[in-house]
């Protein structure tokens, strides 16, 4: 059942530059405090959705050209919402719950922890302070970061798809690929991500197969309020 669902999702999202990776809700809940648990049985089938570098040209730009007058908030969020919401048509006999990366709870906590979901699904390795044996940071707060084996840091985690009526008892968990395997490189990665994230060097901590285009880099480096102008959208649309 999981393979059939995954195939249908890949067929619908792959041409637009998205990746999907399956996991069980129980794998995610097992590594988090109860406050962050997803409220589903452990064997519930879920997928984490990533956007790859090609999403910008394959999904975002066509979406903006077609929906120009309907864009009233962040164009990327609206584009992702458009593509994931349309998936419900592909599963008329199934309930599909969608959680987007930008959604927050009344407590101001995120509705799901994106990097943890990517890690347990085997999509990207979530490098954290605990992955470094000789910690050089003392009392400093150090945030973790996911690295994709193909795209390095040139990708984004966009949401979860949950299938409450599908229980997958036999689904086997795939470990994410540990592509930053040396202590020295992990320290370099976390240093770059925490203290120099604006220059984006952390994204190239490994040799990548594909990265964001120059146009895309400029777009994401631009403050959100000014991105509309880059896309030829008016402030009225904003």
JSON list of C-alpha atoms in Angstrom, two decimals:
[
{"chain": "A", "resi": 1, "resn": "UNK", "atom": "CA", "xyz": [0.00, 0.00, 0.00]},
{"chain": "A", "resi": 2, "resn": "UNK", "atom": "CA", "xyz": [2.79, 2.43, 0.94]},
{"chain": "A", "resi": 3, "resn": "UNK", "atom": "CA", "xyz": [4.51, 1.87, -2.44]},
{"chain": "A", "resi": 4, "resn": "UNK", "atom": "CA", "xyz": [1.30, 2.56, -4.39]},
{"chain": "A", "resi": 5, "resn": "UNK", "atom": "CA", "xyz": [0.71, 5.78, -2.47]},
{"chain": "A", "resi": 6, "resn": "UNK", "atom": "CA", "xyz": [4.36, 6.84, -2.85]},
{"chain": "A", "resi": 7, "resn": "UNK", "atom": "CA", "xyz": [4.27, 6.17, -6.58]},
{"chain": "A", "resi": 8, "resn": "UNK", "atom": "CA", "xyz": [1.17, 8.28, -7.01]},
{"chain": "A", "resi": 9, "resn": "UNK", "atom": "CA", "xyz": [2.68, 11.13, -4.97]},
{"chain": "A", "resi": 10, "resn": "UNK", "atom": "CA", "xyz": [5.94, 11.04, -6.92]},
{"chain": "A", "resi": 11, "resn": "UNK", "atom": "CA", "xyz": [4.02, 11.06, -10.18]},
{"chain": "A", "resi": 12, "resn": "UNK", "atom": "CA", "xyz": [2.07, 14.14, -9.08]},
{"chain": "A", "resi": 13, "resn": "UNK", "atom": "CA", "xyz": [4.88, 16.10, -7.39]},
{"chain": "A", "resi": 14, "resn": "UNK", "atom": "CA", "xyz": [8.11, 14.95, -9.06]},
{"chain": "A", "resi": 15, "resn": "UNK", "atom": "CA", "xyz": [7.56, 16.91, -12.30]},
{"chain": "A", "resi": 16, "resn": "UNK", "atom": "CA", "xyz": [7.30, 20.10, -10.21]},
{"chain": "A", "resi": 17, "resn": "UNK", "atom": "CA", "xyz": [10.62, 19.63, -8.39]},
{"chain": "A", "resi": 18, "resn": "UNK", "atom": "CA", "xyz": [9.38, 18.02, -5.16]},
{"chain": "A", "resi": 19, "resn": "UNK", "atom": "CA", "xyz": [10.56, 14.86, -3.38]},
{"chain": "A", "resi": 20, "resn": "UNK", "atom": "CA", "xyz": [8.50, 12.69, -1.01]},
{"chain": "A", "resi": 21, "resn": "UNK", "atom": "CA", "xyz": [9.82, 10.27, 1.62]},
{"chain": "A", "resi": 22, "resn": "UNK", "atom": "CA", "xyz": [7.65, 7.89, 3.65]},
{"chain": "A", "resi": 23, "resn": "UNK", "atom": "CA", "xyz": [7.76, 7.39, 7.41]},
{"chain": "A", "resi": 24, "resn": "UNK", "atom": "CA", "xyz": [5.62, 6.13, 10.27]},
{"chain": "A", "resi": 25, "resn": "UNK", "atom": "CA", "xyz": [4.27, 8.67, 12.73]},
{"chain": "A", "resi": 26, "resn": "UNK", "atom": "CA", "xyz": [5.65, 6.50, 15.55]},
{"chain": "A", "resi": 27, "resn": "UNK", "atom": "CA", "xyz": [9.24, 6.95, 14.32]},
{"chain": "A", "resi": 28, "resn": "UNK", "atom": "CA", "xyz": [8.82, 10.72, 14.57]},
{"chain": "A", "resi": 29, "resn": "UNK", "atom": "CA", "xyz": [7.03, 10.73, 17.93]},
{"chain": "A", "resi": 30, "resn": "UNK", "atom": "CA", "xyz": [9.60, 8.35, 19.46]},
{"chain": "A", "resi": 31, "resn": "UNK", "atom": "CA", "xyz": [12.40, 10.93, 19.26]},
{"chain": "A", "resi": 32, "resn": "UNK", "atom": "CA", "xyz": [10.45, 13.98, 20.49]},
{"chain": "A", "resi": 33, "resn": "UNK", "atom": "CA", "xyz": [8.88, 15.26, 23.68]},
{"chain": "A", "resi": 34, "resn": "UNK", "atom": "CA", "xyz": [5.08, 14.77, 23.93]},
{"chain": "A", "resi": 35, "resn": "UNK", "atom": "CA", "xyz": [4.45, 18.48, 23.26]},
{"chain": "A", "resi": 36, "resn": "UNK", "atom": "CA", "xyz": [5.65, 17.94, 19.68]},
{"chain": "A", "resi": 37, "resn": "UNK", "atom": "CA", "xyz": [3.94, 14.59, 18.98]},
{"chain": "A", "resi": 38, "resn": "UNK", "atom": "CA", "xyz": [1.71, 14.21, 15.95]},
{"chain": "A", "resi": 39, "resn": "UNK", "atom": "CA", "xyz": [-1.76, 13.13, 17.15]},
{"chain": "A", "resi": 40, "resn": "UNK", "atom": "CA", "xyz": [-2.01, 9.89, 15.14]},
{"chain": "A", "resi": 41, "resn": "UNK", "atom": "CA", "xyz": [-1.44, 6.18, 15.89]},
{"chain": "A", "resi": 42, "resn": "UNK", "atom": "CA", "xyz": [2.19, 5.03, 15.60]},
{"chain": "A", "resi": 43, "resn": "UNK", "atom": "CA", "xyz": [1.69, 3.00, 12.40]},
{"chain": "A", "resi": 44, "resn": "UNK", "atom": "CA", "xyz": [0.02, 5.86, 10.47]},
{"chain": "A", "resi": 45, "resn": "UNK", "atom": "CA", "xyz": [1.58, 6.42, 7.03]},
{"chain": "A", "resi": 46, "resn": "UNK", "atom": "CA", "xyz": [3.12, 9.86, 6.51]},
{"chain": "A", "resi": 47, "resn": "UNK", "atom": "CA", "xyz": [5.37, 11.54, 3.96]},
{"chain": "A", "resi": 48, "resn": "UNK", "atom": "CA", "xyz": [7.74, 14.48, 4.30]},
{"chain": "A", "resi": 49, "resn": "UNK", "atom": "CA", "xyz": [7.79, 16.74, 1.22]},
{"chain": "A", "resi": 50, "resn": "UNK", "atom": "CA", "xyz": [11.00, 18.49, 0.11]},
{"chain": "A", "resi": 51, "resn": "UNK", "atom": "CA", "xyz": [11.48, 21.11, -2.59]},
{"chain": "A", "resi": 52, "resn": "UNK", "atom": "CA", "xyz": [14.61, 20.61, -4.71]},
{"chain": "A", "resi": 53, "resn": "UNK", "atom": "CA", "xyz": [16.48, 23.34, -6.65]},
{"chain": "A", "resi": 54, "resn": "UNK", "atom": "CA", "xyz": [14.35, 22.75, -9.76]},
{"chain": "A", "resi": 55, "resn": "UNK", "atom": "CA", "xyz": [11.11, 23.64, -7.94]},
{"chain": "A", "resi": 56, "resn": "UNK", "atom": "CA", "xyz": [11.76, 27.34, -8.59]},
{"chain": "A", "resi": 57, "resn": "UNK", "atom": "CA", "xyz": [11.53, 26.94, -12.38]},
{"chain": "A", "resi": 58, "resn": "UNK", "atom": "CA", "xyz": [9.18, 23.95, -12.54]},
{"chain": "A", "resi": 59, "resn": "UNK", "atom": "CA", "xyz": [6.59, 25.05, -9.98]},
{"chain": "A", "resi": 60, "resn": "UNK", "atom": "CA", "xyz": [7.03, 28.59, -8.64]},
{"chain": "A", "resi": 61, "resn": "UNK", "atom": "CA", "xyz": [7.48, 30.60, -11.84]},
{"chain": "A", "resi": 62, "resn": "UNK", "atom": "CA", "xyz": [4.62, 28.86, -13.74]},
{"chain": "A", "resi": 63, "resn": "UNK", "atom": "CA", "xyz": [2.40, 29.25, -10.67]},
{"chain": "A", "resi": 64, "resn": "UNK", "atom": "CA", "xyz": [3.10, 32.99, -10.49]},
{"chain": "A", "resi": 65, "resn": "UNK", "atom": "CA", "xyz": [2.45, 33.45, -14.21]},
{"chain": "A", "resi": 66, "resn": "UNK", "atom": "CA", "xyz": [-0.89, 31.68, -13.93]},
{"chain": "A", "resi": 67, "resn": "UNK", "atom": "CA", "xyz": [-2.08, 32.91, -10.52]},
{"chain": "A", "resi": 68, "resn": "UNK", "atom": "CA", "xyz": [-0.54, 36.41, -10.58]},
{"chain": "A", "resi": 69, "resn": "UNK", "atom": "CA", "xyz": [-3.68, 38.22, -9.38]},
{"chain": "A", "resi": 70, "resn": "UNK", "atom": "CA", "xyz": [-4.46, 35.68, -6.66]},
{"chain": "A", "resi": 71, "resn": "UNK", "atom": "CA", "xyz": [-1.12, 35.90, -4.82]},
{"chain": "A", "resi": 72, "resn": "UNK", "atom": "CA", "xyz": [-1.83, 37.60, -1.51]},
{"chain": "A", "resi": 73, "resn": "UNK", "atom": "CA", "xyz": [0.89, 36.18, 0.75]},
{"chain": "A", "resi": 74, "resn": "UNK", "atom": "CA", "xyz": [4.32, 34.58, 0.38]},
{"chain": "A", "resi": 75, "resn": "UNK", "atom": "CA", "xyz": [4.42, 33.24, -3.21]},
{"chain": "A", "resi": 76, "resn": "UNK", "atom": "CA", "xyz": [6.45, 30.14, -2.31]},
{"chain": "A", "resi": 77, "resn": "UNK", "atom": "CA", "xyz": [4.09, 29.18, 0.54]},
{"chain": "A", "resi": 78, "resn": "UNK", "atom": "CA", "xyz": [1.11, 29.75, -1.72]},
{"chain": "A", "resi": 79, "resn": "UNK", "atom": "CA", "xyz": [2.66, 27.70, -4.54]},
{"chain": "A", "resi": 80, "resn": "UNK", "atom": "CA", "xyz": [3.48, 24.78, -2.21]},
{"chain": "A", "resi": 81, "resn": "UNK", "atom": "CA", "xyz": [-0.02, 24.96, -0.71]},
{"chain": "A", "resi": 82, "resn": "UNK", "atom": "CA", "xyz": [-1.51, 24.87, -4.22]},
{"chain": "A", "resi": 83, "resn": "UNK", "atom": "CA", "xyz": [0.42, 21.74, -5.25]},
{"chain": "A", "resi": 84, "resn": "UNK", "atom": "CA", "xyz": [-0.04, 19.81, -2.01]},
{"chain": "A", "resi": 85, "resn": "UNK", "atom": "CA", "xyz": [-3.74, 20.65, -1.68]},
{"chain": "A", "resi": 86, "resn": "UNK", "atom": "CA", "xyz": [-4.38, 19.36, -5.21]},
{"chain": "A", "resi": 87, "resn": "UNK", "atom": "CA", "xyz": [-3.12, 15.93, -4.10]},
{"chain": "A", "resi": 88, "resn": "UNK", "atom": "CA", "xyz": [-6.42, 15.28, -2.38]},
{"chain": "A", "resi": 89, "resn": "UNK", "atom": "CA", "xyz": [-7.95, 14.85, -5.84]},
{"chain": "A", "resi": 90, "resn": "UNK", "atom": "CA", "xyz": [-5.51, 11.97, -6.45]},
{"chain": "A", "resi": 91, "resn": "UNK", "atom": "CA", "xyz": [-6.83, 10.12, -3.40]},
{"chain": "A", "resi": 92, "resn": "UNK", "atom": "CA", "xyz": [-10.63, 10.43, -3.56]},
{"chain": "A", "resi": 93, "resn": "UNK", "atom": "CA", "xyz": [-11.09, 7.38, -1.30]},
{"chain": "A", "resi": 94, "resn": "UNK", "atom": "CA", "xyz": [-8.52, 8.40, 1.33]},
{"chain": "A", "resi": 95, "resn": "UNK", "atom": "CA", "xyz": [-8.38, 11.09, 3.98]},
{"chain": "A", "resi": 96, "resn": "UNK", "atom": "CA", "xyz": [-5.24, 13.20, 3.46]},
{"chain": "A", "resi": 97, "resn": "UNK", "atom": "CA", "xyz": [-4.12, 15.63, 6.17]},
{"chain": "A", "resi": 98, "resn": "UNK", "atom": "CA", "xyz": [-1.57, 18.28, 5.20]},
{"chain": "A", "resi": 99, "resn": "UNK", "atom": "CA", "xyz": [0.68, 20.22, 7.56]},
{"chain": "A", "resi": 100, "resn": "UNK", "atom": "CA", "xyz": [2.75, 23.02, 6.03]},
{"chain": "A", "resi": 101, "resn": "UNK", "atom": "CA", "xyz": [6.17, 24.05, 7.32]},
{"chain": "A", "resi": 102, "resn": "UNK", "atom": "CA", "xyz": [4.97, 27.58, 8.12]},
{"chain": "A", "resi": 103, "resn": "UNK", "atom": "CA", "xyz": [2.02, 26.55, 10.35]},
{"chain": "A", "resi": 104, "resn": "UNK", "atom": "CA", "xyz": [2.22, 27.23, 14.06]},
{"chain": "A", "resi": 105, "resn": "UNK", "atom": "CA", "xyz": [0.16, 26.18, 17.09]},
{"chain": "A", "resi": 106, "resn": "UNK", "atom": "CA", "xyz": [-1.57, 28.69, 19.44]},
{"chain": "A", "resi": 107, "resn": "UNK", "atom": "CA", "xyz": [1.44, 28.16, 21.75]},
{"chain": "A", "resi": 108, "resn": "UNK", "atom": "CA", "xyz": [3.63, 29.59, 18.92]},
{"chain": "A", "resi": 109, "resn": "UNK", "atom": "CA", "xyz": [5.36, 26.24, 18.54]},
{"chain": "A", "resi": 110, "resn": "UNK", "atom": "CA", "xyz": [5.60, 24.87, 14.97]},
{"chain": "A", "resi": 111, "resn": "UNK", "atom": "CA", "xyz": [2.99, 22.25, 14.10]},
{"chain": "A", "resi": 112, "resn": "UNK", "atom": "CA", "xyz": [5.80, 19.85, 13.26]},
{"chain": "A", "resi": 113, "resn": "UNK", "atom": "CA", "xyz": [9.59, 19.81, 13.50]},
{"chain": "A", "resi": 114, "resn": "UNK", "atom": "CA", "xyz": [10.62, 19.71, 9.86]},
{"chain": "A", "resi": 115, "resn": "UNK", "atom": "CA", "xyz": [14.24, 18.61, 10.25]},
{"chain": "A", "resi": 116, "resn": "UNK", "atom": "CA", "xyz": [13.33, 15.76, 12.61]},
{"chain": "A", "resi": 117, "resn": "UNK", "atom": "CA", "xyz": [10.72, 14.54, 10.10]},
{"chain": "A", "resi": 118, "resn": "UNK", "atom": "CA", "xyz": [13.26, 14.64, 7.25]},
{"chain": "A", "resi": 119, "resn": "UNK", "atom": "CA", "xyz": [15.75, 12.66, 9.34]},
{"chain": "A", "resi": 120, "resn": "UNK", "atom": "CA", "xyz": [13.38, 9.87, 10.47]},
{"chain": "A", "resi": 121, "resn": "UNK", "atom": "CA", "xyz": [12.08, 9.53, 6.89]},
{"chain": "A", "resi": 122, "resn": "UNK", "atom": "CA", "xyz": [15.66, 9.02, 5.62]},
{"chain": "A", "resi": 123, "resn": "UNK", "atom": "CA", "xyz": [15.39, 12.11, 3.39]},
{"chain": "A", "resi": 124, "resn": "UNK", "atom": "CA", "xyz": [18.23, 14.19, 4.83]},
{"chain": "A", "resi": 125, "resn": "UNK", "atom": "CA", "xyz": [20.60, 13.82, 7.79]},
{"chain": "A", "resi": 126, "resn": "UNK", "atom": "CA", "xyz": [19.87, 16.18, 10.68]},
{"chain": "A", "resi": 127, "resn": "UNK", "atom": "CA", "xyz": [23.28, 17.20, 12.06]},
{"chain": "A", "resi": 128, "resn": "UNK", "atom": "CA", "xyz": [23.11, 18.47, 15.62]},
{"chain": "A", "resi": 129, "resn": "UNK", "atom": "CA", "xyz": [25.46, 19.42, 18.41]},
{"chain": "A", "resi": 130, "resn": "UNK", "atom": "CA", "xyz": [25.22, 15.87, 19.82]},
{"chain": "A", "resi": 131, "resn": "UNK", "atom": "CA", "xyz": [26.82, 14.57, 16.58]},
{"chain": "A", "resi": 132, "resn": "UNK", "atom": "CA", "xyz": [30.09, 16.29, 17.55]},
{"chain": "A", "resi": 133, "resn": "UNK", "atom": "CA", "xyz": [32.18, 14.47, 20.17]},
{"chain": "A", "resi": 134, "resn": "UNK", "atom": "CA", "xyz": [34.55, 17.31, 21.13]},
{"chain": "A", "resi": 135, "resn": "UNK", "atom": "CA", "xyz": [32.14, 20.23, 21.43]},
{"chain": "A", "resi": 136, "resn": "UNK", "atom": "CA", "xyz": [33.98, 23.56, 20.95]},
{"chain": "A", "resi": 137, "resn": "UNK", "atom": "CA", "xyz": [31.05, 25.93, 21.64]},
{"chain": "A", "resi": 138, "resn": "UNK", "atom": "CA", "xyz": [30.77, 26.14, 25.42]},
{"chain": "A", "resi": 139, "resn": "UNK", "atom": "CA", "xyz": [27.59, 27.99, 26.46]},
{"chain": "A", "resi": 140, "resn": "UNK", "atom": "CA", "xyz": [26.64, 29.10, 22.95]},
{"chain": "A", "resi": 141, "resn": "UNK", "atom": "CA", "xyz": [23.28, 28.03, 21.51]},
{"chain": "A", "resi": 142, "resn": "UNK", "atom": "CA", "xyz": [23.95, 25.83, 18.46]},
{"chain": "A", "resi": 143, "resn": "UNK", "atom": "CA", "xyz": [21.15, 24.97, 16.04]},
{"chain": "A", "resi": 144, "resn": "UNK", "atom": "CA", "xyz": [21.19, 21.82, 13.93]},
{"chain": "A", "resi": 145, "resn": "UNK", "atom": "CA", "xyz": [20.78, 21.62, 10.17]},
{"chain": "A", "resi": 146, "resn": "UNK", "atom": "CA", "xyz": [19.72, 18.99, 7.62]},
{"chain": "A", "resi": 147, "resn": "UNK", "atom": "CA", "xyz": [22.00, 18.07, 4.73]},
{"chain": "A", "resi": 148, "resn": "UNK", "atom": "CA", "xyz": [20.66, 16.22, 1.69]},
{"chain": "A", "resi": 149, "resn": "UNK", "atom": "CA", "xyz": [23.01, 13.63, 0.10]},
{"chain": "A", "resi": 150, "resn": "UNK", "atom": "CA", "xyz": [22.38, 15.04, -3.38]},
{"chain": "A", "resi": 151, "resn": "UNK", "atom": "CA", "xyz": [21.59, 18.72, -2.81]},
{"chain": "A", "resi": 152, "resn": "UNK", "atom": "CA", "xyz": [23.60, 19.48, 0.36]},
{"chain": "A", "resi": 153, "resn": "UNK", "atom": "CA", "xyz": [21.82, 22.50, 1.85]},
{"chain": "A", "resi": 154, "resn": "UNK", "atom": "CA", "xyz": [20.18, 23.55, -1.43]},
{"chain": "A", "resi": 155, "resn": "UNK", "atom": "CA", "xyz": [16.68, 22.28, -0.61]},
{"chain": "A", "resi": 156, "resn": "UNK", "atom": "CA", "xyz": [13.79, 23.01, 1.75]},
{"chain": "A", "resi": 157, "resn": "UNK", "atom": "CA", "xyz": [11.36, 20.96, 3.82]},
{"chain": "A", "resi": 158, "resn": "UNK", "atom": "CA", "xyz": [7.87, 22.11, 2.85]},
{"chain": "A", "resi": 159, "resn": "UNK", "atom": "CA", "xyz": [5.32, 19.96, 4.64]},
{"chain": "A", "resi": 160, "resn": "UNK", "atom": "CA", "xyz": [3.87, 16.64, 5.75]},
{"chain": "A", "resi": 161, "resn": "UNK", "atom": "CA", "xyz": [1.22, 14.49, 4.13]},
{"chain": "A", "resi": 162, "resn": "UNK", "atom": "CA", "xyz": [-0.58, 12.16, 6.55]},
{"chain": "A", "resi": 163, "resn": "UNK", "atom": "CA", "xyz": [-2.91, 9.29, 5.67]},
{"chain": "A", "resi": 164, "resn": "UNK", "atom": "CA", "xyz": [-4.90, 8.62, 8.88]},
{"chain": "A", "resi": 165, "resn": "UNK", "atom": "CA", "xyz": [-6.72, 5.61, 7.40]},
{"chain": "A", "resi": 166, "resn": "UNK", "atom": "CA", "xyz": [-3.56, 3.81, 6.25]},
{"chain": "A", "resi": 167, "resn": "UNK", "atom": "CA", "xyz": [-1.62, 1.82, 8.83]},
{"chain": "A", "resi": 168, "resn": "UNK", "atom": "CA", "xyz": [1.73, 0.40, 7.67]},
{"chain": "A", "resi": 169, "resn": "UNK", "atom": "CA", "xyz": [2.88, -2.14, 10.25]},
{"chain": "A", "resi": 170, "resn": "UNK", "atom": "CA", "xyz": [5.68, -3.56, 8.08]},
{"chain": "A", "resi": 171, "resn": "UNK", "atom": "CA", "xyz": [7.22, -0.36, 6.72]},
{"chain": "A", "resi": 172, "resn": "UNK", "atom": "CA", "xyz": [11.01, -0.53, 7.21]},
{"chain": "A", "resi": 173, "resn": "UNK", "atom": "CA", "xyz": [12.87, 2.57, 8.31]},
{"chain": "A", "resi": 174, "resn": "UNK", "atom": "CA", "xyz": [15.75, 3.76, 6.12]},
{"chain": "A", "resi": 175, "resn": "UNK", "atom": "CA", "xyz": [18.50, 5.69, 7.89]},
{"chain": "A", "resi": 176, "resn": "UNK", "atom": "CA", "xyz": [19.41, 9.02, 6.27]},
{"chain": "A", "resi": 177, "resn": "UNK", "atom": "CA", "xyz": [22.74, 9.07, 4.45]},
{"chain": "A", "resi": 178, "resn": "UNK", "atom": "CA", "xyz": [25.49, 10.37, 6.73]},
{"chain": "A", "resi": 179, "resn": "UNK", "atom": "CA", "xyz": [27.24, 12.48, 4.10]},
{"chain": "A", "resi": 180, "resn": "UNK", "atom": "CA", "xyz": [29.13, 14.77, 6.54]},
{"chain": "A", "resi": 181, "resn": "UNK", "atom": "CA", "xyz": [30.86, 11.95, 8.34]},
{"chain": "A", "resi": 182, "resn": "UNK", "atom": "CA", "xyz": [34.01, 13.47, 9.85]},
{"chain": "A", "resi": 183, "resn": "UNK", "atom": "CA", "xyz": [34.16, 15.37, 13.13]},
{"chain": "A", "resi": 184, "resn": "UNK", "atom": "CA", "xyz": [36.04, 18.23, 11.44]},
{"chain": "A", "resi": 185, "resn": "UNK", "atom": "CA", "xyz": [33.41, 18.64, 8.70]},
{"chain": "A", "resi": 186, "resn": "UNK", "atom": "CA", "xyz": [30.52, 18.50, 11.17]},
{"chain": "A", "resi": 187, "resn": "UNK", "atom": "CA", "xyz": [32.07, 21.27, 13.25]},
{"chain": "A", "resi": 188, "resn": "UNK", "atom": "CA", "xyz": [32.62, 23.30, 10.07]},
{"chain": "A", "resi": 189, "resn": "UNK", "atom": "CA", "xyz": [29.00, 22.74, 9.02]},
{"chain": "A", "resi": 190, "resn": "UNK", "atom": "CA", "xyz": [27.50, 23.80, 12.36]},
{"chain": "A", "resi": 191, "resn": "UNK", "atom": "CA", "xyz": [29.88, 26.79, 12.60]},
{"chain": "A", "resi": 192, "resn": "UNK", "atom": "CA", "xyz": [28.92, 28.00, 9.13]},
{"chain": "A", "resi": 193, "resn": "UNK", "atom": "CA", "xyz": [25.20, 27.43, 9.65]},
{"chain": "A", "resi": 194, "resn": "UNK", "atom": "CA", "xyz": [25.05, 29.13, 13.06]},
{"chain": "A", "resi": 195, "resn": "UNK", "atom": "CA", "xyz": [27.46, 32.03, 12.58]},
{"chain": "A", "resi": 196, "resn": "UNK", "atom": "CA", "xyz": [27.70, 32.64, 8.81]},
{"chain": "A", "resi": 197, "resn": "UNK", "atom": "CA", "xyz": [24.38, 31.34, 7.47]},
{"chain": "A", "resi": 198, "resn": "UNK", "atom": "CA", "xyz": [23.77, 34.42, 5.30]},
{"chain": "A", "resi": 199, "resn": "UNK", "atom": "CA", "xyz": [26.66, 33.60, 2.96]},
{"chain": "A", "resi": 200, "resn": "UNK", "atom": "CA", "xyz": [25.22, 30.13, 2.34]},
{"chain": "A", "resi": 201, "resn": "UNK", "atom": "CA", "xyz": [28.58, 28.33, 2.53]},
{"chain": "A", "resi": 202, "resn": "UNK", "atom": "CA", "xyz": [27.10, 25.63, 4.75]},
{"chain": "A", "resi": 203, "resn": "UNK", "atom": "CA", "xyz": [24.96, 24.52, 1.78]},
{"chain": "A", "resi": 204, "resn": "UNK", "atom": "CA", "xyz": [28.10, 23.37, -0.06]},
{"chain": "A", "resi": 205, "resn": "UNK", "atom": "CA", "xyz": [29.59, 21.37, 2.83]},
{"chain": "A", "resi": 206, "resn": "UNK", "atom": "CA", "xyz": [29.49, 18.37, 0.46]},
{"chain": "A", "resi": 207, "resn": "UNK", "atom": "CA", "xyz": [29.87, 18.18, -3.30]},
{"chain": "A", "resi": 208, "resn": "UNK", "atom": "CA", "xyz": [26.35, 18.75, -4.61]},
{"chain": "A", "resi": 209, "resn": "UNK", "atom": "CA", "xyz": [24.69, 17.49, -7.79]},
{"chain": "A", "resi": 210, "resn": "UNK", "atom": "CA", "xyz": [22.52, 20.60, -8.17]},
{"chain": "A", "resi": 211, "resn": "UNK", "atom": "CA", "xyz": [22.18, 23.96, -6.43]},
{"chain": "A", "resi": 212, "resn": "UNK", "atom": "CA", "xyz": [19.90, 27.00, -6.66]},
{"chain": "A", "resi": 213, "resn": "UNK", "atom": "CA", "xyz": [20.23, 29.09, -9.82]},
{"chain": "A", "resi": 214, "resn": "UNK", "atom": "CA", "xyz": [21.60, 32.63, -9.49]},
{"chain": "A", "resi": 215, "resn": "UNK", "atom": "CA", "xyz": [18.07, 33.98, -9.95]},
{"chain": "A", "resi": 216, "resn": "UNK", "atom": "CA", "xyz": [16.82, 31.75, -7.16]},
{"chain": "A", "resi": 217, "resn": "UNK", "atom": "CA", "xyz": [19.68, 32.72, -4.83]},
{"chain": "A", "resi": 218, "resn": "UNK", "atom": "CA", "xyz": [18.85, 36.41, -5.33]},
{"chain": "A", "resi": 219, "resn": "UNK", "atom": "CA", "xyz": [15.16, 35.71, -4.68]},
{"chain": "A", "resi": 220, "resn": "UNK", "atom": "CA", "xyz": [15.72, 33.93, -1.36]},
{"chain": "A", "resi": 221, "resn": "UNK", "atom": "CA", "xyz": [18.39, 36.46, -0.27]},
{"chain": "A", "resi": 222, "resn": "UNK", "atom": "CA", "xyz": [15.90, 39.31, -0.77]},
{"chain": "A", "resi": 223, "resn": "UNK", "atom": "CA", "xyz": [13.77, 40.37, 2.24]},
{"chain": "A", "resi": 224, "resn": "UNK", "atom": "CA", "xyz": [10.26, 38.83, 1.88]},
{"chain": "A", "resi": 225, "resn": "UNK", "atom": "CA", "xyz": [8.54, 42.21, 1.47]},
{"chain": "A", "resi": 226, "resn": "UNK", "atom": "CA", "xyz": [10.70, 43.00, -1.57]},
{"chain": "A", "resi": 227, "resn": "UNK", "atom": "CA", "xyz": [10.36, 39.63, -3.32]},
{"chain": "A", "resi": 228, "resn": "UNK", "atom": "CA", "xyz": [7.09, 40.66, -4.99]},
{"chain": "A", "resi": 229, "resn": "UNK", "atom": "CA", "xyz": [8.94, 43.28, -7.00]},
{"chain": "A", "resi": 230, "resn": "UNK", "atom": "CA", "xyz": [11.49, 40.70, -8.18]},
{"chain": "A", "resi": 231, "resn": "UNK", "atom": "CA", "xyz": [8.66, 38.53, -9.49]},
{"chain": "A", "resi": 232, "resn": "UNK", "atom": "CA", "xyz": [6.97, 41.42, -11.24]},
{"chain": "A", "resi": 233, "resn": "UNK", "atom": "CA", "xyz": [4.11, 41.46, -8.73]},
{"chain": "A", "resi": 234, "resn": "UNK", "atom": "CA", "xyz": [2.62, 44.72, -7.51]},
{"chain": "A", "resi": 235, "resn": "UNK", "atom": "CA", "xyz": [2.24, 45.77, -3.91]},
{"chain": "A", "resi": 236, "resn": "UNK", "atom": "CA", "xyz": [-1.52, 45.50, -4.42]},
{"chain": "A", "resi": 237, "resn": "UNK", "atom": "CA", "xyz": [-1.07, 41.73, -4.86]},
{"chain": "A", "resi": 238, "resn": "UNK", "atom": "CA", "xyz": [0.91, 41.69, -1.65]}
]
